[in-house]
Amino acid sequence: KYYKKILLSFMLTLNFNPFPDLETERLSLRRVLKSDVSEIFALRSDAEIMKYIPRPLALTHEDAMEVINTIEATMDKKEGINWAITLKDNPKLIGIIGYYRTQPQNYRSEVGYILHPDYHGTGIIPEALKKVLEYGFNQMKLHSIEAVIDPDNLASEKVLIKSGFKKEAHFIENQFYEGRFLDTVIYSILNKN
């Protein structure tokens, strides 16, 4: 019991209440709302957008609502946080970015993102990622942040390298999804403060 108490004193304690809205030069990062269900459905039901994300396609708006419910539940359990990516002059969700699979005992979390193809190549993800990394290191007190990507996802790899991530590992066929084994590559960045 004593050692458990000591261990807990050396673990992260996350609090996302009130929700931390973030801003960049062009973007507002806000809470994902139930009213975003159509935009999330558009992202999660598109096979091309989901090509490198091993998650089931949303087939209905109920599936998209389940994504929103999972985002809320993860935040309620203090295991991660996601933001809707919007342009400052338009509150419509164009993407999602956030932290998943947080390891409080290791001061580490995984960052992930998805963006509507209309906005690919515009620098939106690097801009949002920079702000989310600042939040992760300064407010969440993370020591390291990882991103797990498909090795064929060259656009995401480019974003991560540009954002200061270093390749940490390439796992061969370590994930089984939809009847086949997939490789995963982990990139990470350390808190230098």
mmCIF file with all atom_site columns, C-alpha atoms in Angstrom:
data_model
loop_
_atom_site.group_PDB
_atom_site.id
_atom_site.type_symbol
_atom_site.label_atom_id
_atom_site.label_alt_id
_atom_site.label_comp_id
_atom_site.label_asym_id
_atom_site.label_entity_id
_atom_site.label_seq_id
_atom_site.pdbx_PDB_ins_code
_atom_site.Cartn_x
_atom_site.Cartn_y
_atom_site.Cartn_z
_atom_site.occupancy
_atom_site.B_iso_or_equiv
_atom_site.pdbx_formal_charge
_atom_site.auth_seq_id
_atom_site.auth_comp_id
_atom_site.auth_asym_id
_atom_site.auth_atom_id
_atom_site.pdbx_PDB_model_num
ATOM 1   C CA . LYS A 1 1   ? 0.000   0.000   0.000   1.00 0.00 ? 1   LYS A CA 1
ATOM 2   C CA . TYR A 1 2   ? 2.850   2.357   0.882   1.00 0.00 ? 2   TYR A CA 1
ATOM 3   C CA . TYR A 1 3   ? 4.673   1.685   -2.389  1.00 0.00 ? 3   TYR A CA 1
ATOM 4   C CA . LYS A 1 4   ? 1.484   2.110   -4.386  1.00 0.00 ? 4   LYS A CA 1
ATOM 5   C CA . LYS A 1 5   ? 1.033   5.545   -2.769  1.00 0.00 ? 5   LYS A CA 1
ATOM 6   C CA . ILE A 1 6   ? 4.622   6.512   -3.666  1.00 0.00 ? 6   ILE A CA 1
ATOM 7   C CA . LEU A 1 7   ? 4.147   5.238   -7.235  1.00 0.00 ? 7   LEU A CA 1
ATOM 8   C CA . LEU A 1 8   ? 0.949   7.260   -7.634  1.00 0.00 ? 8   LEU A CA 1
ATOM 9   C CA . SER A 1 9   ? 2.738   10.395  -6.418  1.00 0.00 ? 9   SER A CA 1
ATOM 10  C CA . PHE A 1 10  ? 5.131   10.004  -9.366  1.00 0.00 ? 10  PHE A CA 1
ATOM 11  C CA . MET A 1 11  ? 2.408   9.616   -11.993 1.00 0.00 ? 11  MET A CA 1
ATOM 12  C CA . LEU A 1 12  ? 0.750   12.247  -14.122 1.00 0.00 ? 12  LEU A CA 1
ATOM 13  C CA . THR A 1 13  ? -2.573  13.586  -12.957 1.00 0.00 ? 13  THR A CA 1
ATOM 14  C CA . LEU A 1 14  ? -4.554  14.899  -15.899 1.00 0.00 ? 14  LEU A CA 1
ATOM 15  C CA . ASN A 1 15  ? -7.419  17.356  -15.696 1.00 0.00 ? 15  ASN A CA 1
ATOM 16  C CA . PHE A 1 16  ? -9.308  18.574  -18.763 1.00 0.00 ? 16  PHE A CA 1
ATOM 17  C CA . ASN A 1 17  ? -11.962 20.553  -16.881 1.00 0.00 ? 17  ASN A CA 1
ATOM 18  C CA . PRO A 1 18  ? -12.574 23.253  -17.942 1.00 0.00 ? 18  PRO A CA 1
ATOM 19  C CA . PHE A 1 19  ? -11.912 22.155  -21.507 1.00 0.00 ? 19  PHE A CA 1
ATOM 20  C CA . PRO A 1 20  ? -8.718  23.831  -22.808 1.00 0.00 ? 20  PRO A CA 1
ATOM 21  C CA . ASP A 1 21  ? -9.601  25.586  -26.068 1.00 0.00 ? 21  ASP A CA 1
ATOM 22  C CA . LEU A 1 22  ? -6.435  26.350  -28.055 1.00 0.00 ? 22  LEU A CA 1
ATOM 23  C CA . GLU A 1 23  ? -5.699  28.859  -30.810 1.00 0.00 ? 23  GLU A CA 1
ATOM 24  C CA . THR A 1 24  ? -3.052  29.247  -33.478 1.00 0.00 ? 24  THR A CA 1
ATOM 25  C CA . GLU A 1 25  ? -2.633  31.897  -36.147 1.00 0.00 ? 25  GLU A CA 1
ATOM 26  C CA . ARG A 1 26  ? -5.299  30.315  -38.394 1.00 0.00 ? 26  ARG A CA 1
ATOM 27  C CA . LEU A 1 27  ? -7.003  27.715  -36.226 1.00 0.00 ? 27  LEU A CA 1
ATOM 28  C CA . SER A 1 28  ? -9.315  27.256  -33.276 1.00 0.00 ? 28  SER A CA 1
ATOM 29  C CA . LEU A 1 29  ? -8.970  23.924  -31.510 1.00 0.00 ? 29  LEU A CA 1
ATOM 30  C CA . ARG A 1 30  ? -12.153 23.291  -29.548 1.00 0.00 ? 30  ARG A CA 1
ATOM 31  C CA . ARG A 1 31  ? -14.070 20.486  -27.899 1.00 0.00 ? 31  ARG A CA 1
ATOM 32  C CA . VAL A 1 32  ? -15.596 17.873  -30.220 1.00 0.00 ? 32  VAL A CA 1
ATOM 33  C CA . LEU A 1 33  ? -19.386 18.288  -30.006 1.00 0.00 ? 33  LEU A CA 1
ATOM 34  C CA . LYS A 1 34  ? -22.294 15.986  -30.756 1.00 0.00 ? 34  LYS A CA 1
ATOM 35  C CA . SER A 1 35  ? -23.280 18.511  -33.438 1.00 0.00 ? 35  SER A CA 1
ATOM 36  C CA . ASP A 1 36  ? -20.037 17.568  -35.283 1.00 0.00 ? 36  ASP A CA 1
ATOM 37  C CA . VAL A 1 37  ? -21.466 14.128  -36.092 1.00 0.00 ? 37  VAL A CA 1
ATOM 38  C CA . SER A 1 38  ? -21.915 14.789  -39.843 1.00 0.00 ? 38  SER A CA 1
ATOM 39  C CA . GLU A 1 39  ? -18.350 16.049  -40.249 1.00 0.00 ? 39  GLU A CA 1
ATOM 40  C CA . ILE A 1 40  ? -16.956 13.114  -38.260 1.00 0.00 ? 40  ILE A CA 1
ATOM 41  C CA . PHE A 1 41  ? -19.039 10.731  -40.353 1.00 0.00 ? 41  PHE A CA 1
ATOM 42  C CA . ALA A 1 42  ? -17.579 12.313  -43.519 1.00 0.00 ? 42  ALA A CA 1
ATOM 43  C CA . LEU A 1 43  ? -14.041 11.690  -42.205 1.00 0.00 ? 43  LEU A CA 1
ATOM 44  C CA . ARG A 1 44  ? -14.510 8.248   -40.670 1.00 0.00 ? 44  ARG A CA 1
ATOM 45  C CA . SER A 1 45  ? -16.648 6.798   -43.503 1.00 0.00 ? 45  SER A CA 1
ATOM 46  C CA . ASP A 1 46  ? -14.198 7.685   -46.299 1.00 0.00 ? 46  ASP A CA 1
ATOM 47  C CA . ALA A 1 47  ? -11.980 4.694   -47.146 1.00 0.00 ? 47  ALA A CA 1
ATOM 48  C CA . GLU A 1 48  ? -9.294  6.939   -48.685 1.00 0.00 ? 48  GLU A CA 1
ATOM 49  C CA . ILE A 1 49  ? -9.067  9.165   -45.584 1.00 0.00 ? 49  ILE A CA 1
ATOM 50  C CA . MET A 1 50  ? -8.971  6.089   -43.314 1.00 0.00 ? 50  MET A CA 1
ATOM 51  C CA . LYS A 1 51  ? -6.479  4.203   -45.518 1.00 0.00 ? 51  LYS A CA 1
ATOM 52  C CA . TYR A 1 52  ? -3.668  4.418   -42.942 1.00 0.00 ? 52  TYR A CA 1
ATOM 53  C CA . ILE A 1 53  ? -5.832  4.296   -39.799 1.00 0.00 ? 53  ILE A CA 1
ATOM 54  C CA . PRO A 1 54  ? -6.652  0.721   -38.753 1.00 0.00 ? 54  PRO A CA 1
ATOM 55  C CA . ARG A 1 55  ? -10.138 1.436   -37.404 1.00 0.00 ? 55  ARG A CA 1
ATOM 56  C CA . PRO A 1 56  ? -13.501 0.316   -38.791 1.00 0.00 ? 56  PRO A CA 1
ATOM 57  C CA . LEU A 1 57  ? -15.155 2.681   -41.243 1.00 0.00 ? 57  LEU A CA 1
ATOM 58  C CA . ALA A 1 58  ? -18.200 4.505   -39.928 1.00 0.00 ? 58  ALA A CA 1
ATOM 59  C CA . LEU A 1 59  ? -21.178 3.101   -41.808 1.00 0.00 ? 59  LEU A CA 1
ATOM 60  C CA . THR A 1 60  ? -23.846 5.235   -40.139 1.00 0.00 ? 60  THR A CA 1
ATOM 61  C CA . HIS A 1 61  ? -24.181 8.483   -38.224 1.00 0.00 ? 61  HIS A CA 1
ATOM 62  C CA . GLU A 1 62  ? -24.610 6.284   -35.129 1.00 0.00 ? 62  GLU A CA 1
ATOM 63  C CA . ASP A 1 63  ? -21.082 4.970   -35.727 1.00 0.00 ? 63  ASP A CA 1
ATOM 64  C CA . ALA A 1 64  ? -19.823 8.555   -35.920 1.00 0.00 ? 64  ALA A CA 1
ATOM 65  C CA . MET A 1 65  ? -21.687 9.399   -32.705 1.00 0.00 ? 65  MET A CA 1
ATOM 66  C CA . GLU A 1 66  ? -19.922 6.461   -31.056 1.00 0.00 ? 66  GLU A CA 1
ATOM 67  C CA . VAL A 1 67  ? -16.585 8.098   -32.006 1.00 0.00 ? 67  VAL A CA 1
ATOM 68  C CA . ILE A 1 68  ? -17.734 11.263  -30.221 1.00 0.00 ? 68  ILE A CA 1
ATOM 69  C CA . ASN A 1 69  ? -18.867 9.233   -27.195 1.00 0.00 ? 69  ASN A CA 1
ATOM 70  C CA . THR A 1 70  ? -15.477 7.496   -27.060 1.00 0.00 ? 70  THR A CA 1
ATOM 71  C CA . ILE A 1 71  ? -13.693 10.863  -27.198 1.00 0.00 ? 71  ILE A CA 1
ATOM 72  C CA . GLU A 1 72  ? -15.825 12.095  -24.270 1.00 0.00 ? 72  GLU A CA 1
ATOM 73  C CA . ALA A 1 73  ? -15.339 8.884   -22.273 1.00 0.00 ? 73  ALA A CA 1
ATOM 74  C CA . THR A 1 74  ? -11.559 9.018   -22.755 1.00 0.00 ? 74  THR A CA 1
ATOM 75  C CA . MET A 1 75  ? -11.548 12.571  -21.434 1.00 0.00 ? 75  MET A CA 1
ATOM 76  C CA . ASP A 1 76  ? -13.846 11.712  -18.518 1.00 0.00 ? 76  ASP A CA 1
ATOM 77  C CA . LYS A 1 77  ? -11.476 8.883   -17.532 1.00 0.00 ? 77  LYS A CA 1
ATOM 78  C CA . LYS A 1 78  ? -8.542  11.338  -17.865 1.00 0.00 ? 78  LYS A CA 1
ATOM 79  C CA . GLU A 1 79  ? -6.840  9.041   -20.359 1.00 0.00 ? 79  GLU A CA 1
ATOM 80  C CA . GLY A 1 80  ? -6.604  11.497  -23.251 1.00 0.00 ? 80  GLY A CA 1
ATOM 81  C CA . ILE A 1 81  ? -8.058  14.535  -24.953 1.00 0.00 ? 81  ILE A CA 1
ATOM 82  C CA . ASN A 1 82  ? -9.099  15.428  -28.504 1.00 0.00 ? 82  ASN A CA 1
ATOM 83  C CA . TRP A 1 83  ? -9.749  18.733  -30.183 1.00 0.00 ? 83  TRP A CA 1
ATOM 84  C CA . ALA A 1 84  ? -11.870 19.553  -33.201 1.00 0.00 ? 84  ALA A CA 1
ATOM 85  C CA . ILE A 1 85  ? -9.706  21.390  -35.734 1.00 0.00 ? 85  ILE A CA 1
ATOM 86  C CA . THR A 1 86  ? -11.567 24.413  -37.130 1.00 0.00 ? 86  THR A CA 1
ATOM 87  C CA . LEU A 1 87  ? -10.588 27.522  -39.024 1.00 0.00 ? 87  LEU A CA 1
ATOM 88  C CA . LYS A 1 88  ? -10.857 30.694  -36.936 1.00 0.00 ? 88  LYS A CA 1
ATOM 89  C CA . ASP A 1 89  ? -13.488 32.169  -39.244 1.00 0.00 ? 89  ASP A CA 1
ATOM 90  C CA . ASN A 1 90  ? -15.573 28.961  -39.478 1.00 0.00 ? 90  ASN A CA 1
ATOM 91  C CA . PRO A 1 91  ? -16.589 26.679  -36.567 1.00 0.00 ? 91  PRO A CA 1
ATOM 92  C CA . LYS A 1 92  ? -17.054 23.635  -38.874 1.00 0.00 ? 92  LYS A CA 1
ATOM 93  C CA . LEU A 1 93  ? -14.898 20.642  -37.878 1.00 0.00 ? 93  LEU A CA 1
ATOM 94  C CA . ILE A 1 94  ? -12.309 19.889  -40.578 1.00 0.00 ? 94  ILE A CA 1
ATOM 95  C CA . GLY A 1 95  ? -10.229 17.442  -38.561 1.00 0.00 ? 95  GLY A CA 1
ATOM 96  C CA . ILE A 1 96  ? -9.431  16.007  -35.144 1.00 0.00 ? 96  ILE A CA 1
ATOM 97  C CA . ILE A 1 97  ? -6.162  16.021  -33.200 1.00 0.00 ? 97  ILE A CA 1
ATOM 98  C CA . GLY A 1 98  ? -5.419  14.733  -29.758 1.00 0.00 ? 98  GLY A CA 1
ATOM 99  C CA . TYR A 1 99  ? -3.835  12.386  -27.260 1.00 0.00 ? 99  TYR A CA 1
ATOM 100 C CA . TYR A 1 100 ? -4.610  8.679   -26.975 1.00 0.00 ? 100 TYR A CA 1
ATOM 101 C CA . ARG A 1 101 ? -3.273  5.802   -24.926 1.00 0.00 ? 101 ARG A CA 1
ATOM 102 C CA . THR A 1 102 ? -1.690  7.984   -22.265 1.00 0.00 ? 102 THR A CA 1
ATOM 103 C CA . GLN A 1 103 ? 0.780   6.195   -19.991 1.00 0.00 ? 103 GLN A CA 1
ATOM 104 C CA . PRO A 1 104 ? 0.705   8.293   -16.792 1.00 0.00 ? 104 PRO A CA 1
ATOM 105 C CA . GLN A 1 105 ? 3.415   6.185   -15.144 1.00 0.00 ? 105 GLN A CA 1
ATOM 106 C CA . ASN A 1 106 ? 5.757   6.918   -18.068 1.00 0.00 ? 106 ASN A CA 1
ATOM 107 C CA . TYR A 1 107 ? 4.747   10.567  -18.648 1.00 0.00 ? 107 TYR A CA 1
ATOM 108 C CA . ARG A 1 108 ? 4.073   9.557   -22.243 1.00 0.00 ? 108 ARG A CA 1
ATOM 109 C CA . SER A 1 109 ? 1.110   9.776   -24.600 1.00 0.00 ? 109 SER A CA 1
ATOM 110 C CA . GLU A 1 110 ? 0.361   9.073   -28.237 1.00 0.00 ? 110 GLU A CA 1
ATOM 111 C CA . VAL A 1 111 ? -0.707  11.911  -30.502 1.00 0.00 ? 111 VAL A CA 1
ATOM 112 C CA . GLY A 1 112 ? -2.907  11.323  -33.527 1.00 0.00 ? 112 GLY A CA 1
ATOM 113 C CA . TYR A 1 113 ? -4.728  13.386  -36.120 1.00 0.00 ? 113 TYR A CA 1
ATOM 114 C CA . ILE A 1 114 ? -7.042  13.196  -39.096 1.00 0.00 ? 114 ILE A CA 1
ATOM 115 C CA . LEU A 1 115 ? -7.820  15.982  -41.575 1.00 0.00 ? 115 LEU A CA 1
ATOM 116 C CA . HIS A 1 116 ? -10.334 16.387  -44.380 1.00 0.00 ? 116 HIS A CA 1
ATOM 117 C CA . PRO A 1 117 ? -8.547  16.020  -47.775 1.00 0.00 ? 117 PRO A CA 1
ATOM 118 C CA . ASP A 1 118 ? -9.707  19.484  -48.894 1.00 0.00 ? 118 ASP A CA 1
ATOM 119 C CA . TYR A 1 119 ? -7.146  20.853  -46.421 1.00 0.00 ? 119 TYR A CA 1
ATOM 120 C CA . HIS A 1 120 ? -4.225  18.487  -47.089 1.00 0.00 ? 120 HIS A CA 1
ATOM 121 C CA . GLY A 1 121 ? -0.991  20.248  -47.973 1.00 0.00 ? 121 GLY A CA 1
ATOM 122 C CA . THR A 1 122 ? -2.019  23.547  -46.366 1.00 0.00 ? 122 THR A CA 1
ATOM 123 C CA . GLY A 1 123 ? 0.124   23.234  -43.228 1.00 0.00 ? 123 GLY A CA 1
ATOM 124 C CA . ILE A 1 124 ? -2.883  22.849  -40.944 1.00 0.00 ? 124 ILE A CA 1
ATOM 125 C CA . ILE A 1 125 ? -1.698  19.672  -39.208 1.00 0.00 ? 125 ILE A CA 1
ATOM 126 C CA . PRO A 1 126 ? 1.819   20.998  -38.449 1.00 0.00 ? 126 PRO A CA 1
ATOM 127 C CA . GLU A 1 127 ? 0.241   24.212  -37.112 1.00 0.00 ? 127 GLU A CA 1
ATOM 128 C CA . ALA A 1 128 ? -2.249  22.340  -34.922 1.00 0.00 ? 128 ALA A CA 1
ATOM 129 C CA . LEU A 1 129 ? 0.368   19.792  -33.850 1.00 0.00 ? 129 LEU A CA 1
ATOM 130 C CA . LYS A 1 130 ? 2.745   22.507  -32.649 1.00 0.00 ? 130 LYS A CA 1
ATOM 131 C CA . LYS A 1 131 ? 0.061   23.902  -30.322 1.00 0.00 ? 131 LYS A CA 1
ATOM 132 C CA . VAL A 1 132 ? -1.001  20.435  -29.126 1.00 0.00 ? 132 VAL A CA 1
ATOM 133 C CA . LEU A 1 133 ? 2.638   19.505  -28.384 1.00 0.00 ? 133 LEU A CA 1
ATOM 134 C CA . GLU A 1 134 ? 3.032   22.700  -26.338 1.00 0.00 ? 134 GLU A CA 1
ATOM 135 C CA . TYR A 1 135 ? -0.093  21.752  -24.392 1.00 0.00 ? 135 TYR A CA 1
ATOM 136 C CA . GLY A 1 136 ? 1.170   18.196  -23.874 1.00 0.00 ? 136 GLY A CA 1
ATOM 137 C CA . PHE A 1 137 ? 4.550   19.270  -22.559 1.00 0.00 ? 137 PHE A CA 1
ATOM 138 C CA . ASN A 1 138 ? 3.550   22.391  -20.608 1.00 0.00 ? 138 ASN A CA 1
ATOM 139 C CA . GLN A 1 139 ? 0.088   21.571  -19.236 1.00 0.00 ? 139 GLN A CA 1
ATOM 140 C CA . MET A 1 140 ? -0.049  17.766  -19.238 1.00 0.00 ? 140 MET A CA 1
ATOM 141 C CA . LYS A 1 141 ? 3.619   17.596  -18.135 1.00 0.00 ? 141 LYS A CA 1
ATOM 142 C CA . LEU A 1 142 ? 4.447   14.821  -20.597 1.00 0.00 ? 142 LEU A CA 1
ATOM 143 C CA . HIS A 1 143 ? 8.080   13.795  -20.974 1.00 0.00 ? 143 HIS A CA 1
ATOM 144 C CA . SER A 1 144 ? 7.636   12.130  -24.359 1.00 0.00 ? 144 SER A CA 1
ATOM 145 C CA . ILE A 1 145 ? 5.003   12.063  -27.062 1.00 0.00 ? 145 ILE A CA 1
ATOM 146 C CA . GLU A 1 146 ? 4.771   9.333   -29.665 1.00 0.00 ? 146 GLU A CA 1
ATOM 147 C CA . ALA A 1 147 ? 2.993   8.967   -32.972 1.00 0.00 ? 147 ALA A CA 1
ATOM 148 C CA . VAL A 1 148 ? 2.263   5.509   -34.379 1.00 0.00 ? 148 VAL A CA 1
ATOM 149 C CA . ILE A 1 149 ? 1.879   5.490   -38.154 1.00 0.00 ? 149 ILE A CA 1
ATOM 150 C CA . ASP A 1 150 ? 1.649   3.137   -41.100 1.00 0.00 ? 150 ASP A CA 1
ATOM 151 C CA . PRO A 1 151 ? 5.083   3.048   -42.813 1.00 0.00 ? 151 PRO A CA 1
ATOM 152 C CA . ASP A 1 152 ? 3.393   3.875   -46.132 1.00 0.00 ? 152 ASP A CA 1
ATOM 153 C CA . ASN A 1 153 ? 1.905   7.080   -44.732 1.00 0.00 ? 153 ASN A CA 1
ATOM 154 C CA . LEU A 1 154 ? 4.651   9.318   -46.120 1.00 0.00 ? 154 LEU A CA 1
ATOM 155 C CA . ALA A 1 155 ? 2.659   12.542  -45.656 1.00 0.00 ? 155 ALA A CA 1
ATOM 156 C CA . SER A 1 156 ? 2.291   11.891  -41.928 1.00 0.00 ? 156 SER A CA 1
ATOM 157 C CA . GLU A 1 157 ? 5.950   10.911  -41.652 1.00 0.00 ? 157 GLU A CA 1
ATOM 158 C CA . LYS A 1 158 ? 6.920   14.218  -43.283 1.00 0.00 ? 158 LYS A CA 1
ATOM 159 C CA . VAL A 1 159 ? 4.729   16.184  -40.822 1.00 0.00 ? 159 VAL A CA 1
ATOM 160 C CA . LEU A 1 160 ? 6.275   14.394  -37.840 1.00 0.00 ? 160 LEU A CA 1
ATOM 161 C CA . ILE A 1 161 ? 9.877   14.919  -38.982 1.00 0.00 ? 161 ILE A CA 1
ATOM 162 C CA . LYS A 1 162 ? 9.135   18.581  -39.730 1.00 0.00 ? 162 LYS A CA 1
ATOM 163 C CA . SER A 1 163 ? 7.669   18.876  -36.218 1.00 0.00 ? 163 SER A CA 1
ATOM 164 C CA . GLY A 1 164 ? 10.828  17.545  -34.543 1.00 0.00 ? 164 GLY A CA 1
ATOM 165 C CA . PHE A 1 165 ? 9.897   13.872  -34.093 1.00 0.00 ? 165 PHE A CA 1
ATOM 166 C CA . LYS A 1 166 ? 12.547  11.174  -34.474 1.00 0.00 ? 166 LYS A CA 1
ATOM 167 C CA . LYS A 1 167 ? 11.987  7.636   -35.716 1.00 0.00 ? 167 LYS A CA 1
ATOM 168 C CA . GLU A 1 168 ? 12.077  5.343   -32.703 1.00 0.00 ? 168 GLU A CA 1
ATOM 169 C CA . ALA A 1 169 ? 11.057  1.930   -34.037 1.00 0.00 ? 169 ALA A CA 1
ATOM 170 C CA . HIS A 1 170 ? 9.693   0.004   -37.003 1.00 0.00 ? 170 HIS A CA 1
ATOM 171 C CA . PHE A 1 171 ? 7.724   -3.054  -35.939 1.00 0.00 ? 171 PHE A CA 1
ATOM 172 C CA . ILE A 1 172 ? 7.230   -5.761  -38.560 1.00 0.00 ? 172 ILE A CA 1
ATOM 173 C CA . GLU A 1 173 ? 3.690   -7.159  -38.844 1.00 0.00 ? 173 GLU A CA 1
ATOM 174 C CA . ASN A 1 174 ? 2.953   -6.412  -35.186 1.00 0.00 ? 174 ASN A CA 1
ATOM 175 C CA . GLN A 1 175 ? -0.700  -5.485  -35.704 1.00 0.00 ? 175 GLN A CA 1
ATOM 176 C CA . PHE A 1 176 ? -3.449  -7.760  -37.030 1.00 0.00 ? 176 PHE A CA 1
ATOM 177 C CA . TYR A 1 177 ? -6.311  -5.909  -38.685 1.00 0.00 ? 177 TYR A CA 1
ATOM 178 C CA . GLU A 1 178 ? -9.014  -7.095  -41.085 1.00 0.00 ? 178 GLU A CA 1
ATOM 179 C CA . GLY A 1 179 ? -7.330  -10.398 -41.856 1.00 0.00 ? 179 GLY A CA 1
ATOM 180 C CA . ARG A 1 180 ? -3.790  -9.174  -42.419 1.00 0.00 ? 180 ARG A CA 1
ATOM 181 C CA . PHE A 1 181 ? -0.688  -8.253  -40.463 1.00 0.00 ? 181 PHE A CA 1
ATOM 182 C CA . LEU A 1 182 ? 0.444   -4.617  -40.617 1.00 0.00 ? 182 LEU A CA 1
ATOM 183 C CA . ASP A 1 183 ? 3.734   -2.911  -39.810 1.00 0.00 ? 183 ASP A CA 1
ATOM 184 C CA . THR A 1 184 ? 3.779   0.125   -37.523 1.00 0.00 ? 184 THR A CA 1
ATOM 185 C CA . VAL A 1 185 ? 6.377   2.846   -37.163 1.00 0.00 ? 185 VAL A CA 1
ATOM 186 C CA . ILE A 1 186 ? 6.784   4.879   -33.983 1.00 0.00 ? 186 ILE A CA 1
ATOM 187 C CA . TYR A 1 187 ? 8.070   8.426   -34.021 1.00 0.00 ? 187 TYR A CA 1
ATOM 188 C CA . SER A 1 188 ? 8.611   10.338  -30.784 1.00 0.00 ? 188 SER A CA 1
ATOM 189 C CA . ILE A 1 189 ? 9.623   13.698  -29.422 1.00 0.00 ? 189 ILE A CA 1
ATOM 190 C CA . LEU A 1 190 ? 11.015  14.505  -25.972 1.00 0.00 ? 190 LEU A CA 1
ATOM 191 C CA . ASN A 1 191 ? 10.262  17.482  -23.769 1.00 0.00 ? 191 ASN A CA 1
ATOM 192 C CA . LYS A 1 192 ? 13.456  19.534  -23.905 1.00 0.00 ? 192 LYS A CA 1
ATOM 193 C CA . ASN A 1 193 ? 12.407  21.961  -21.111 1.00 0.00 ? 193 ASN A CA 1
#
